[in-house]
Coordinates of C-alpha atoms and ligand atoms in Angstrom, one line a residue:
X1 CA 78.6 107.5 113.0
X2 CA 80.4 107.4 109.7
X3 CA 80.5 103.7 109.7
X4 CA 76.8 103.6 110.3
X5 CA 76.2 106.1 107.5
X6 CA 78.4 104.2 105.1
X7 CA 76.5 100.9 105.8
X8 CA 73.3 102.7 105.1
X9 CA 74.4 104.2 101.8
X10 CA 75.9 100.8 100.7
X11 CA 72.6 99.1 101.5
X12 CA 70.6 101.7 99.5
X13 CA 72.9 101.2 96.5
X14 CA 72.5 97.5 96.7
X15 CA 68.8 97.9 96.8
X16 CA 69.0 99.7 93.5
X17 CA 70.9 96.8 91.9
X18 CA 74.5 98.0 92.5
X19 CA 77.0 95.6 93.8
X20 CA 79.7 96.3 96.4
X21 CA 83.1 95.1 95.3
X22 CA 86.1 94.3 97.4
X23 CA 88.6 96.3 95.5
X24 CA 88.4 99.9 94.4
X25 CA 90.4 99.1 91.3
X26 CA 87.4 97.3 89.7
X27 CA 84.8 99.7 91.0
X28 CA 82.7 101.8 88.6
X29 CA 81.8 104.2 91.4
X30 CA 83.9 105.1 94.4
X31 CA 82.4 107.1 97.3
X32 CA 84.5 108.4 100.1
X33 CA 82.7 109.1 103.4
X34 CA 84.6 111.8 105.1
X35 CA 85.4 113.4 108.5
X36 CA 86.0 117.0 109.2
X37 CA 86.9 116.9 112.8
X38 CA 90.6 117.5 112.1
X39 CA 92.4 119.0 109.2
X40 CA 94.5 115.9 108.7
X41 CA 91.4 113.8 108.0
X42 CA 90.2 116.3 105.3
X43 CA 93.7 116.4 103.7
X44 CA 93.8 112.6 103.5
X45 CA 90.4 112.4 101.9
X46 CA 91.2 115.1 99.3
X47 CA 94.5 113.2 98.6
X48 CA 92.7 110.0 98.2
X49 CA 90.0 111.4 95.9
X50 CA 92.7 113.2 93.8
X51 CA 94.6 109.9 93.4
X52 CA 91.4 108.1 92.2
X53 CA 90.7 110.9 89.7
X54 CA 94.2 111.0 88.3
X55 CA 95.1 107.3 88.4
X56 CA 93.0 106.2 85.4
X57 CA 92.1 107.4 82.0
X58 CA 89.6 110.2 82.1
X59 CA 87.0 108.3 80.0
X60 CA 87.3 105.0 81.9
X61 CA 87.9 106.1 85.4
X62 CA 85.2 105.5 88.0
X63 CA 82.7 108.1 89.1
X64 CA 84.2 109.6 92.2
X65 CA 82.1 111.1 95.0
X66 CA 82.8 112.7 98.4
X67 CA 80.1 112.4 101.0
X68 CA 79.7 113.3 104.7
X69 CA 81.1 116.0 106.9
X70 CA 83.8 117.3 104.6
X71 CA 81.3 117.5 101.7
X72 CA 78.9 119.4 103.9
X73 CA 81.6 121.7 105.2
X74 CA 83.3 122.5 101.9
X75 CA 80.5 122.0 99.4
X76 CA 81.4 123.2 95.8
X77 CA 84.7 124.6 97.1
X78 CA 86.0 121.1 96.9
X79 CA 86.2 121.6 93.1
X80 CA 89.0 124.1 93.7
X81 CA 91.1 121.1 94.9
X82 CA 89.4 118.4 92.8
X83 CA 88.1 119.9 89.6
X84 CA 87.1 116.5 88.1
X85 CA 85.1 115.4 91.1
X86 CA 81.7 114.1 90.2
X87 CA 79.6 114.1 93.3
X88 CA 79.5 116.0 96.6
X89 CA 76.9 114.8 99.1
X90 CA 76.3 116.4 102.5
X91 CA 75.2 114.7 105.7
X92 CA 71.5 115.2 105.2
X93 CA 71.4 113.7 101.7
X94 CA 72.9 110.3 102.2
X95 CA 69.5 108.6 101.4
X96 CA 69.6 110.3 97.9
X97 CA 73.0 108.9 96.9
X98 CA 71.6 106.1 94.6
X99 CA 69.5 108.7 92.7
X100 CA 72.6 110.9 92.2
X101 CA 74.7 108.0 91.1
X102 CA 72.0 106.9 88.7
X103 CA 71.9 110.3 87.0
X104 CA 75.7 110.5 86.8
X105 CA 75.8 107.1 85.1
X106 CA 73.1 108.1 82.7
X107 CA 74.5 111.6 82.1
X108 CA 74.0 112.7 78.5
X109 CA 73.7 116.0 76.7
X110 CA 72.7 118.9 79.0
X111 CA 72.6 116.9 82.2
X112 CA 75.2 118.6 84.5
X113 CA 78.4 116.7 84.8
X114 CA 78.7 117.1 88.6
X115 CA 76.3 117.1 91.5
X116 CA 76.5 119.1 94.7
X117 CA 73.9 118.2 97.3
X118 CA 74.4 119.8 100.7
X119 CA 71.2 121.6 101.5
X120 CA 69.2 120.8 104.7
X121 CA 66.6 118.1 104.2
X122 CA 63.1 118.9 105.2
X123 CA 61.6 116.7 107.9
X124 CA 65.2 115.7 108.6
X125 CA 64.6 113.4 111.5
X126 CA 63.3 110.9 108.9
X127 CA 66.8 110.9 107.4
X128 CA 68.1 109.1 110.5
X129 CA 67.6 105.7 109.2
X130 CA 67.0 102.5 111.0
X131 CA 68.9 99.3 110.4
X132 CA 66.3 96.9 109.6
X133 CA 67.3 96.3 106.1
X134 CA 71.1 96.1 106.2
X135 CA 73.0 92.9 106.1
X136 CA 74.5 91.9 109.4
X137 CA 77.6 89.7 109.7
X138 CA 78.6 90.2 113.3
X139 CA 76.8 90.2 116.7
X140 CA 77.0 94.0 117.3
X141 CA 75.3 96.9 115.6
X142 CA 75.3 100.6 115.7
X143 CA 71.9 102.4 116.1
X144 CA 71.6 106.1 115.4
X145 CA 69.2 107.7 117.8
X146 CA 69.8 111.3 116.8
X147 CA 71.7 113.6 114.5
X148 CA 73.2 117.0 115.0
X149 CA 74.3 119.0 118.0
X150 CA 73.1 122.2 119.6
X151 CA 76.2 122.8 121.6
X152 CA 78.8 125.2 120.2
X153 CA 82.2 124.0 121.4
X154 CA 84.5 126.6 120.1
X155 CA 86.8 124.1 118.4
X156 CA 84.2 121.9 116.8
X157 CA 82.9 121.9 113.2
X158 CA 80.2 119.3 113.9
X159 CA 77.2 121.7 114.5
X160 CA 78.0 123.1 111.1
X161 CA 78.3 119.8 109.3
X162 CA 75.6 117.8 111.1
X163 CA 73.1 120.6 111.8
X164 CA 70.7 121.0 114.8
X165 CA 69.7 118.1 117.0
X166 CA 67.0 115.9 115.6
X167 CA 65.7 112.8 117.5
X168 CA 64.1 109.6 116.5
X169 CA 61.2 108.5 118.7
X170 CA 61.8 106.1 121.5
X171 CA 59.3 103.7 119.9
X172 CA 61.1 103.6 116.6
X173 CA 64.5 103.0 118.2
X174 CA 63.2 100.3 120.5
X175 CA 61.5 98.6 117.5
X176 CA 64.8 98.7 115.6
X177 CA 66.7 97.2 118.6
X178 CA 64.0 94.5 118.9
X179 CA 64.3 93.5 115.3
X180 CA 68.1 93.5 115.5
X181 CA 67.9 91.2 118.5
X182 CA 65.5 88.9 116.6
X183 CA 68.2 88.7 113.9
X184 CA 70.9 87.6 116.4
X185 CA 72.4 90.9 117.4
X186 CA 73.5 90.7 121.0
X187 CA 74.9 94.2 121.5
X188 CA 73.9 97.6 120.4
X189 CA 75.8 100.9 120.5
X190 CA 73.5 103.9 120.5
X191 CA 75.0 106.7 118.5
X192 CA 74.6 110.5 118.7
X193 CA 76.9 113.5 118.6
X194 CA 75.7 114.3 122.1
X195 CA 73.9 111.1 122.8
X196 CA 72.8 111.5 126.4
X197 CA 71.1 114.8 125.5
X198 CA 68.7 112.7 123.4
X199 CA 65.2 114.2 123.3
X200 CA 66.0 117.3 125.3
X201 CA 63.5 120.1 124.9
X202 CA 61.3 117.8 122.8
X203 CA 60.5 114.7 124.9
X204 CA 59.3 114.9 128.5
X205 CA 61.1 113.7 131.6
X206 CA 59.1 111.0 133.4
X207 CA 59.6 110.3 137.1
X208 CA 62.5 112.7 136.9
X209 CA 64.2 110.5 134.3
X210 CA 65.5 112.0 131.1
X211 CA 64.3 110.7 127.7
X212 CA 67.8 109.0 127.3
X213 CA 67.3 107.1 130.5
X214 CA 63.8 106.1 129.5
X215 CA 65.2 104.9 126.3
X216 CA 67.9 102.8 128.0
X217 CA 65.3 101.2 130.3
X218 CA 63.1 100.3 127.4
X219 CA 65.9 98.7 125.4
X220 CA 67.0 96.8 128.4
X221 CA 63.7 94.9 128.4
X222 CA 64.3 93.4 124.9
X223 CA 64.8 89.7 125.0
X224 CA 68.1 88.5 123.5
X225 CA 69.8 91.8 123.6
X226 CA 72.6 91.3 126.2
X227 CA 74.6 94.5 126.0
X228 CA 73.9 98.2 125.5
X229 CA 76.6 100.8 124.9
X230 CA 76.4 104.4 123.8
X231 CA 78.7 107.1 122.3
X232 CA 79.5 110.0 122.8
X233 CA 77.9 111.5 125.9
X234 CA 78.6 115.0 127.2
X235 CA 79.3 115.8 130.9
X236 CA 76.5 118.4 131.1
X237 CA 73.8 115.7 130.4
X238 CA 75.3 113.1 132.7
X239 CA 72.9 113.4 135.6
X240 CA 72.3 111.2 138.6
X241 CA 69.5 109.3 136.8
X242 CA 72.0 108.2 134.2
X243 CA 74.7 107.4 136.7
X244 CA 72.3 105.2 138.6
X245 CA 71.5 103.2 135.4
X246 CA 74.9 101.5 135.9
X247 CA 73.3 99.9 139.0
X248 CA 69.8 99.3 137.8
X249 CA 70.1 98.4 134.1
X250 CA 71.7 94.9 133.8
X251 CA 72.5 95.1 130.1
X252 CA 74.2 98.5 130.3
X253 CA 77.9 97.8 130.0
X254 CA 80.2 99.1 132.7
X255 CA 82.2 101.3 130.3
X256 CA 81.8 105.0 129.6
X257 CA 83.6 107.1 127.0
X258 CA 83.1 110.6 128.4
X259 CA 85.0 113.4 126.6
X260 CA 86.8 115.7 129.1
X261 CA 88.8 117.7 126.5
X262 CA 90.7 119.6 129.2
X263 CA 91.3 119.5 133.0
X264 CA 91.6 123.3 133.2
X265 CA 88.5 125.3 133.9
X266 CA 90.0 128.3 132.1
X267 CA 90.4 126.2 128.9
X268 CA 87.0 124.5 129.3
X269 CA 85.5 128.0 129.3
X270 CA 87.4 129.0 126.2
X271 CA 86.3 125.8 124.6
X272 CA 82.7 126.7 125.5
X273 CA 82.3 123.4 127.4
X274 CA 79.9 124.3 130.2
X275 CA 81.2 122.1 133.1
X276 CA 84.1 122.4 135.5
X277 CA 87.0 120.1 136.2
X278 CA 85.4 119.4 139.5
X279 CA 82.1 118.3 138.0
X280 CA 83.8 116.0 135.6
X281 CA 85.8 114.4 138.4
X282 CA 82.7 114.0 140.4
X283 CA 80.9 112.2 137.6
X284 CA 83.9 109.8 137.1
X285 CA 84.0 109.1 140.9
X286 CA 80.3 108.4 141.1
X287 CA 80.5 106.1 138.1
X288 CA 83.2 104.1 139.8
X289 CA 81.2 104.1 143.0
X290 CA 78.0 102.7 141.4
X291 CA 80.0 100.0 139.6
X292 CA 83.6 99.3 140.7
X293 CA 84.2 97.4 137.5
X294 CA 83.7 100.6 135.5
X295 CA 86.3 101.5 132.9
X296 CA 86.5 105.0 131.6
X297 CA 87.9 106.5 128.5
X298 CA 87.9 110.1 127.2
X299 CA 88.8 112.6 124.5
X300 CA 91.5 115.2 125.2
X301 CA 92.6 118.1 123.1
X302 CA 96.2 119.3 123.9
X303 CA 97.5 122.7 122.7
X304 CA 94.2 124.5 122.5
X305 CA 94.8 128.2 121.9
X306 CA 96.2 129.9 125.0
X307 CA 96.8 126.6 126.8
X308 CA 99.6 127.3 129.3
X309 CA 102.0 124.8 130.9
X310 CA 99.8 125.2 134.0
X311 CA 96.6 124.4 132.1
X312 CA 98.2 121.3 130.6
X313 CA 99.4 120.2 134.1
X314 CA 95.8 120.4 135.3
X315 CA 94.7 118.2 132.4
X316 CA 97.5 115.8 133.2
X317 CA 96.6 115.6 136.9
X318 CA 92.9 115.1 136.0
X319 CA 93.9 112.3 133.6
X320 CA 95.8 110.6 136.4
X321 CA 93.1 111.2 139.0
X322 CA 90.4 109.6 136.8
X323 CA 92.8 106.9 135.8
X324 CA 91.6 106.7 132.3
X325 CA 92.4 103.3 130.7
X326 CA 91.6 104.4 127.2
X327 CA 91.7 107.8 125.5
X328 CA 91.8 109.6 122.2
X329 CA 94.3 112.4 122.6
X330 CA 94.3 115.0 119.8
X331 CA 96.6 117.9 119.1
X332 CA 94.3 120.9 118.6
X333 CA 93.6 121.3 114.9
X334 CA 92.3 124.6 113.5
X335 CA 88.9 124.3 111.8
X336 CA 87.9 127.1 109.5
X337 CA 84.5 128.5 110.5
X338 CA 84.9 127.7 114.2
X339 CA 85.4 130.5 116.9
X340 CA 88.7 129.1 118.2
X341 CA 90.5 129.9 115.0
X342 CA 90.4 133.6 115.8
X343 CA 91.6 133.1 119.4
X344 CA 94.9 134.5 120.5
X345 CA 98.0 132.7 121.5
X346 CA 98.0 129.6 119.3
X347 CA 100.3 127.0 120.8
X348 CA 103.4 126.1 118.7
X349 CA 103.3 122.8 117.0
X350 CA 106.3 121.3 118.9
X351 CA 104.6 122.2 122.2
X352 CA 101.4 120.4 121.1
X353 CA 103.5 117.4 120.1
X354 CA 105.3 117.3 123.3
X355 CA 102.1 117.5 125.4
X356 CA 100.6 114.8 123.2
X357 CA 103.5 112.5 123.9
X358 CA 103.3 113.1 127.7
X359 CA 99.6 112.1 127.7
X360 CA 100.2 109.1 125.4
X361 CA 102.9 107.7 127.7
X362 CA 100.7 108.3 130.7
X363 CA 97.9 106.5 129.0
X364 CA 100.1 103.5 128.2
X365 CA 101.2 103.3 131.8
X366 CA 97.7 103.5 133.2
X367 CA 96.3 101.1 130.7
X368 CA 98.9 98.5 131.2
X369 CA 98.6 98.7 134.9
X370 CA 94.9 98.2 134.7
X371 CA 95.1 95.4 132.2
X372 CA 97.8 93.6 134.3
X373 CA 95.3 93.6 137.2
X374 CA 93.0 91.6 135.0
X375 CA 95.5 88.7 134.7
X376 CA 94.1 85.6 136.4
X377 CA 90.5 87.0 136.4
X378 CA 87.5 85.8 134.5
X379 CA 85.5 87.9 132.1
X380 CA 82.5 87.4 130.0
X381 CA 83.2 88.1 126.3
X382 CA 81.1 88.5 123.2
X383 CA 83.1 87.0 120.3
X384 CA 83.1 89.6 117.5
X385 CA 85.4 88.3 114.8
X386 CA 88.6 86.6 113.8
X387 CA 91.6 88.3 115.3
X388 CA 93.6 90.5 112.9
X389 CA 96.7 88.4 113.5
X390 CA 97.3 84.7 114.4
X391 CA 95.8 81.6 112.9
X392 CA 92.9 80.2 114.9
X393 CA 92.7 83.3 117.0
X394 CA 89.4 85.1 117.7
X395 CA 88.6 88.5 119.2
X396 CA 85.9 89.1 121.8
X397 CA 85.2 92.1 124.0
X398 CA 84.5 92.3 127.7
X399 CA 81.6 94.3 129.0
X400 CA 84.2 97.0 129.9
X401 CA 85.2 97.1 126.3
X402 CA 88.6 95.5 126.4
X403 CA 89.6 93.3 123.5
X404 CA 90.4 89.7 124.4
X405 CA 92.3 87.4 122.0
X406 CA 91.9 83.7 122.5
X407 CA 92.1 80.4 120.6
X408 CA 88.7 79.4 119.2
X409 CA 86.7 78.2 116.3
X410 CA 85.0 80.5 113.8
X411 CA 81.6 79.1 114.7
X412 CA 82.0 80.8 118.1
X413 CA 81.6 84.3 116.5
X414 CA 78.5 85.7 118.0
X415 CA 78.6 83.6 121.2
X416 CA 79.2 84.8 124.7
X417 CA 81.3 82.9 127.2
X418 CA 83.8 83.3 130.0
X419 CA 87.6 83.5 129.5
X420 CA 90.4 83.6 132.0
X421 CA 93.0 86.2 131.3
X422 CA 96.6 85.0 131.1
X423 CA 98.6 88.0 129.8
X424 CA 98.1 91.6 128.8
X425 CA 99.5 94.5 126.8
X426 CA 98.3 98.2 127.2
X427 CA 95.6 97.6 124.6
X428 CA 94.8 93.9 124.6
X429 CA 94.1 91.0 126.9
X430 CA 94.9 87.4 126.1
X431 CA 93.1 84.5 127.6
X432 CA 91.7 81.0 127.4
X433 CA 88.1 79.9 127.1
X434 CA 86.9 78.3 130.3
Ligands
SF4_501 S1 79.2 118.6 122.1 FE1 80.6 117.4 120.7 S2 79.7 117.5 118.7 FE2 78.7 119.0 119.9 S3 79.8 120.9 119.5 FE3 80.8 120.0 121.3 S4 82.4 118.6 120.6 FE4 81.1 119.2 118.8

């Protein structure tokens, strides 16, 4: 979501005549788009902004702004840490960044030296911008379909930083996807904080299909668009209609990132996650049933307040039972303003660390096993970019979201073809074009 927001702000600045430079050392304006999900992310962003503000002469230093979730969450309090900061822009004001930068550049006389813009925007679904104007240099694109979240997971700051759910219309999303396909995009990833709840309470179910399923069906009909992904869904909105889409919608890739957070019902309840371990396992099983090629990944929080050894063992066993092949495993991080901060029995740091390590090594084992099973098999890949390492190496992705590195020519970026897998690590497959 942040990548998508940054693209949009960059485009709007370019439209106003600004130029994006490749090195912050020569920039006149530096904007940091920030995350608030964990404390560490906020501390890093504050450290980075402080460095930018201190590293140059006060009169010649760049204008420095902080945007996004941390800006929304902390607002003017950021000046306690960063007294020279110029600009604080919340999540509903991204589209106004060029106007704020203009006025900071032109500041004279009585014009305030710093700007804080974190209020809610009226008619705020219109702030979820489409993509039609941004430059595209690879064959995949993110498409924001909604903003905000009406859930109140007790650990999560997102409802505070992103506000209530707002949805774009199906027509505008489909139109954007169609234009992207016309411009050569082969794969879209639909974005939302609770993406599969898209349209709830606002758009009607038709033939017992949720608005999200209706949307997937409509996007599938677009010529030239070969792959659809989405992130992040919530188990409560993963109904039978959505599970069946993996049988009926050809362009829907057989990969689901479904946050589980914990395998213990007691902890799920404390987290205010309204599903059970049993229900989660059932969804995972059904997804593998409708498409045996399905790969699943998840988010897990270890060391949530009051998580006992027994709760953790339940998470571990669910992790094994689902056989996740990819996962983001987080040590619980206290977020001021969330209910969980006031819960009893916070778990000591070393226990969190130890549980984190247990799941990370389990993940490595499961992932390697699954990747080794791919050796000798053929996969269709969409070539996305040059590989980070290795001359003449390119990186493509399978439908099940595995990276494949192979020898190829740069002109192949954007193309789809089959590769045969010859070796594997826990995170990457290596293969040859066939
Ligand atoms: S559903 Fe996701 S974004 Fe919404 S409150 Fe829960 S964790 Fe946060």
